[in-house]
Tab-separated table of C-alpha atoms in Angstrom:
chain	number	residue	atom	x	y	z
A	1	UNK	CA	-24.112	-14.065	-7.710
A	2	UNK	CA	-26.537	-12.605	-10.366
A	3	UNK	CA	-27.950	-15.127	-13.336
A	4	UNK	CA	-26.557	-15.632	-16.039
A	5	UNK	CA	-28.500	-15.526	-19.793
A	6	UNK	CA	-27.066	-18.305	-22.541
A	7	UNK	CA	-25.344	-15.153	-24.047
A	8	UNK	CA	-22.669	-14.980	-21.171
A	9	UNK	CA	-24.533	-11.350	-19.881
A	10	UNK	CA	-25.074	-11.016	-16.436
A	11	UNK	CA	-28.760	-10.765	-16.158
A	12	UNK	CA	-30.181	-8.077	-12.891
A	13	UNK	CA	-29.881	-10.008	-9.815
A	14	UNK	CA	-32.507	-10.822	-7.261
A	15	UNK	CA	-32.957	-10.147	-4.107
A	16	UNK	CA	-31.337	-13.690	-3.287
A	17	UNK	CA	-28.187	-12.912	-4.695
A	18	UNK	CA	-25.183	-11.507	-3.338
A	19	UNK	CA	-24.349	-8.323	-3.490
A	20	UNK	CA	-21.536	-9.110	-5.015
A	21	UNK	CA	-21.661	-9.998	-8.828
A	22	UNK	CA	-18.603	-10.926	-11.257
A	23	UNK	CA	-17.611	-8.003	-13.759
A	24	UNK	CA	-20.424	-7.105	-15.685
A	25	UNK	CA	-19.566	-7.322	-19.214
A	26	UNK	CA	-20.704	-9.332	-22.077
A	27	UNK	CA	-17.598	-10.677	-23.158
A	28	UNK	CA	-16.582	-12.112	-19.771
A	29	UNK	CA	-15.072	-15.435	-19.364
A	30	UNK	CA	-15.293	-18.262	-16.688
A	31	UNK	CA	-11.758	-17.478	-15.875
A	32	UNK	CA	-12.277	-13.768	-15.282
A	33	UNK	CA	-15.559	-14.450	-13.042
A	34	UNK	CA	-13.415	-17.061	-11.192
A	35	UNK	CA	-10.384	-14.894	-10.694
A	36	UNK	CA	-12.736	-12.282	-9.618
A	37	UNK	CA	-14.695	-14.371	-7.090
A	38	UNK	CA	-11.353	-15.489	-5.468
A	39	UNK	CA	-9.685	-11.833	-5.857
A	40	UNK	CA	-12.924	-10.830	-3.699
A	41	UNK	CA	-12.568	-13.357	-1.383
A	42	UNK	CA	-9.333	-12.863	-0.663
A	43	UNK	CA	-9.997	-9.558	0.325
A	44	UNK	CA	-12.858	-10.361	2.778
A	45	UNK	CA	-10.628	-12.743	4.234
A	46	UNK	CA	-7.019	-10.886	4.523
A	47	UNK	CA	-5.523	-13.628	2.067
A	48	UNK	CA	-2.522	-11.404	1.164
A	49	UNK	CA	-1.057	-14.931	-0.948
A	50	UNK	CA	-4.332	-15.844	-2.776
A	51	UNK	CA	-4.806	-12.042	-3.801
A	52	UNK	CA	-1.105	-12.031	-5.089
A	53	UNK	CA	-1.707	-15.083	-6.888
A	54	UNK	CA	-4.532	-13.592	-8.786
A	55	UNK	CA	-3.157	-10.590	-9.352
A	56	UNK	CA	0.048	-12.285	-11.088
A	57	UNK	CA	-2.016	-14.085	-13.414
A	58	UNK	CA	-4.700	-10.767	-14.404
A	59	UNK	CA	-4.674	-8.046	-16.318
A	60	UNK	CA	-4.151	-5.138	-13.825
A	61	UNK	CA	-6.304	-3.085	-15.946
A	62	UNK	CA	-9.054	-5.771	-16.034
A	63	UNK	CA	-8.377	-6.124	-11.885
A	64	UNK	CA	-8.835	-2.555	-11.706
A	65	UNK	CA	-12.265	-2.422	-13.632
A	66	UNK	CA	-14.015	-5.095	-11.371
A	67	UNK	CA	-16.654	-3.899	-9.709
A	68	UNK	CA	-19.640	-5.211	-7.785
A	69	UNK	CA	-23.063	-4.501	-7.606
A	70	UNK	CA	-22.985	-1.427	-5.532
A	71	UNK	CA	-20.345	-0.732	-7.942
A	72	UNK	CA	-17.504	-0.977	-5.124
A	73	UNK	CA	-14.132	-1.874	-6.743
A	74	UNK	CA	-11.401	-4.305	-4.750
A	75	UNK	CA	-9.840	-1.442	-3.349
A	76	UNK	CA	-12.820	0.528	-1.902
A	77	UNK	CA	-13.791	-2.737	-0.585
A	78	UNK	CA	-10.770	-3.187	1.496
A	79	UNK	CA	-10.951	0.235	2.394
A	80	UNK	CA	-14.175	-0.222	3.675
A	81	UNK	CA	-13.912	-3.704	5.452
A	82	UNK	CA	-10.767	-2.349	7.063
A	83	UNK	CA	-8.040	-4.579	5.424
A	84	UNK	CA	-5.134	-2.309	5.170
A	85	UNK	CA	-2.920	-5.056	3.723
A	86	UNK	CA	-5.354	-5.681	1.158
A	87	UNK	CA	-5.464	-2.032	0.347
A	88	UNK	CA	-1.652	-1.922	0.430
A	89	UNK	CA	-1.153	-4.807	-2.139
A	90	UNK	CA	-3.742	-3.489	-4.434
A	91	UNK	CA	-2.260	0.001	-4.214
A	92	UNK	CA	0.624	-1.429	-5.102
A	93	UNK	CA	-0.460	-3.228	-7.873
A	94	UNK	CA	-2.390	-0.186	-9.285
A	95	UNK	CA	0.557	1.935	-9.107
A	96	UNK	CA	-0.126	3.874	-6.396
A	97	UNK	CA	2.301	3.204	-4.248
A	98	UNK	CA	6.281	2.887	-4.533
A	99	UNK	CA	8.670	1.595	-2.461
A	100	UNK	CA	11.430	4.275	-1.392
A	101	UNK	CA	15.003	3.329	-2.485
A	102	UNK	CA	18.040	2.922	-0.246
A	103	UNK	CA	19.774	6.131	0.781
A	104	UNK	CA	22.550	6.963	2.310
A	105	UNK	CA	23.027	10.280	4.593
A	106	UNK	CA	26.342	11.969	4.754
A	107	UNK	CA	27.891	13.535	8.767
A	108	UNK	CA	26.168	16.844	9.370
A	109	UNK	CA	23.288	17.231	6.921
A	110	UNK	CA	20.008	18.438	8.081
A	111	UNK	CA	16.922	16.329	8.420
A	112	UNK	CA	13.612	15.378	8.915
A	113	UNK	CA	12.690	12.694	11.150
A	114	UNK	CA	8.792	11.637	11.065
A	115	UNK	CA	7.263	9.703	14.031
A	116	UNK	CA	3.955	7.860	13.866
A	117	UNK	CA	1.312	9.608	15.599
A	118	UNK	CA	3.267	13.225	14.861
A	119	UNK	CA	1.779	15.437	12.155
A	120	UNK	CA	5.174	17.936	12.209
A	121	UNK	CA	8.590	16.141	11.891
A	122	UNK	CA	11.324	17.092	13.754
A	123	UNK	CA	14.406	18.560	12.647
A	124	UNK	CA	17.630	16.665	13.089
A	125	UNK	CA	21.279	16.143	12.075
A	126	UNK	CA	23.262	13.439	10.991
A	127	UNK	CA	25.722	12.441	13.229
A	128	UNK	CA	28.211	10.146	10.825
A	129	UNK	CA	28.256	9.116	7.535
A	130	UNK	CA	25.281	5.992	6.524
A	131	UNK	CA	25.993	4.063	3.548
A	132	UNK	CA	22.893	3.137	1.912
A	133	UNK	CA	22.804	-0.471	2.767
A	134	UNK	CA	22.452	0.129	6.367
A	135	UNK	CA	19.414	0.437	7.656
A	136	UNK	CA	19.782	2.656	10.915
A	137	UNK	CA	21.429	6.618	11.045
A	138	UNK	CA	22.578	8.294	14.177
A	139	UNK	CA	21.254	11.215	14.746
A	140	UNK	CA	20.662	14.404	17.031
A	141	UNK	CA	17.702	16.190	17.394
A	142	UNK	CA	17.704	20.409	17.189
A	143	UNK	CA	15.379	20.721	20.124
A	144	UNK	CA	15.077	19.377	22.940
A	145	UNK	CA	18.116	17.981	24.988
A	146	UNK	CA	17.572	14.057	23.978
A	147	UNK	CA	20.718	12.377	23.507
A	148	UNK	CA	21.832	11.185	19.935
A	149	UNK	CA	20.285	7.783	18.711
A	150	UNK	CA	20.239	5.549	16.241
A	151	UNK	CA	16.913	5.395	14.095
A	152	UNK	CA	15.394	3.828	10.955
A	153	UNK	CA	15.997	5.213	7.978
A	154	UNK	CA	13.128	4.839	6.825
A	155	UNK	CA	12.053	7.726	9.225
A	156	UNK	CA	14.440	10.175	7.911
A	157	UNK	CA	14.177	12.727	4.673
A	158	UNK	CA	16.880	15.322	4.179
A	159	UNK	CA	15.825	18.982	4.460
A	160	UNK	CA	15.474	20.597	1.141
A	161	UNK	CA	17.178	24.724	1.433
C-alpha cells in the first residue's frame, strides 16, 4: 500500500507498492483502511461472508467511494476479475439490484416465459391458478406443440395489453 505522512494523507506510492491503496482522503481512519483492505480482499478471493461482514458494519456511501489507485472501485473490480457474486452482493448493497416479490398467476392469463440463453421470451398461458407462495406455475406454450409443464416462477412475467 502507498506511505503514509504523520498527517494521516496517503503520500504517492512507489513503484513497490500495490496497486491497490486504501481510500485516499485525509481524514481516513485505521478502521476505514482496514475495512477497505479486507472489503478488497474479499473480493479477490470470492469471500461472499467476509464482504457481507464489512459491508454491515460501513457506510454504504463510504463503501461506494473506495477506490484504488487506478481508481477502480469494488464493483469494477469484481467486474473485472470475474466474480459475479461479488458483483451481485455489491449491487445489492448499492441499490442496484432488487429482489422480485412473490406473485401469484391466475388460470388463463397470458405470459412471458424467459429462458437463459434466449434473447425473445416466449409467449405462454397459465394453466391453473398459483398462489404466490408456490414456487412453480403450469403452463402451455402458444407455439410449438410442447406439452404443458410446470416451471419456475421466477421465469414468468405476465403480458402487459
Amino acid at each position: 500500500t502507498g506511505a503514509y505522512s504523520e498527517a494521516g494523507s496517503v503520500a504517492s506510492p512507489t513503484s513497490r507498492d500495490s496497486p491497490w491503496s486504501p481510500p485516499q482522503t485525509p481524514a481516513e481512519s485505521a478502521e476505514d483502511k482496514a475495512a477497505f483492505t479486507k472489503a478488497k480482499s474479499a473480493v479477490l478471493n470470492n469471500d461472499g461472508s467476509a464482504l457481507q461482514e464489512v459491508l454491515s458494519r460501513t457506510d454504504i456511501d463510504r463503501v461506494r467511494s473506495w477506490k484504488n489507485a487506478a481508481g477502480e472501485g469494488l464493483l469494477a473490480l469484481s467486474e473485472s476479475r470475474h466474480k459475479p457474486e461479488m458483483y451481485a452482493i455489491l449491487a445489492r448493497a448499492f441499490g442496484m439490484v432488487e429482489e422480485r416479490k412473490p406473485q401469484a398467476f391466475e388460470e388463463r392469463q397470458d405470459v412471458w416465459v424467459y429462458t437463459q440463453g434466449e434473447v425473445q421470451p416466449k409467449r405462454a398461458t397459465i394453466l391453473e391458478d398459483s398462489p404466490e407462495e408456490e414456487d412453480h406455475v403450469h403452463i402451455e406454450y402458444w407455439d410449438g406443440d410442447g406439452d404443458p409443464e410446470w416451471i419456475e416462477k421466477s421465469r414468468v412475467r405476465i403480458r402487459e395489453a
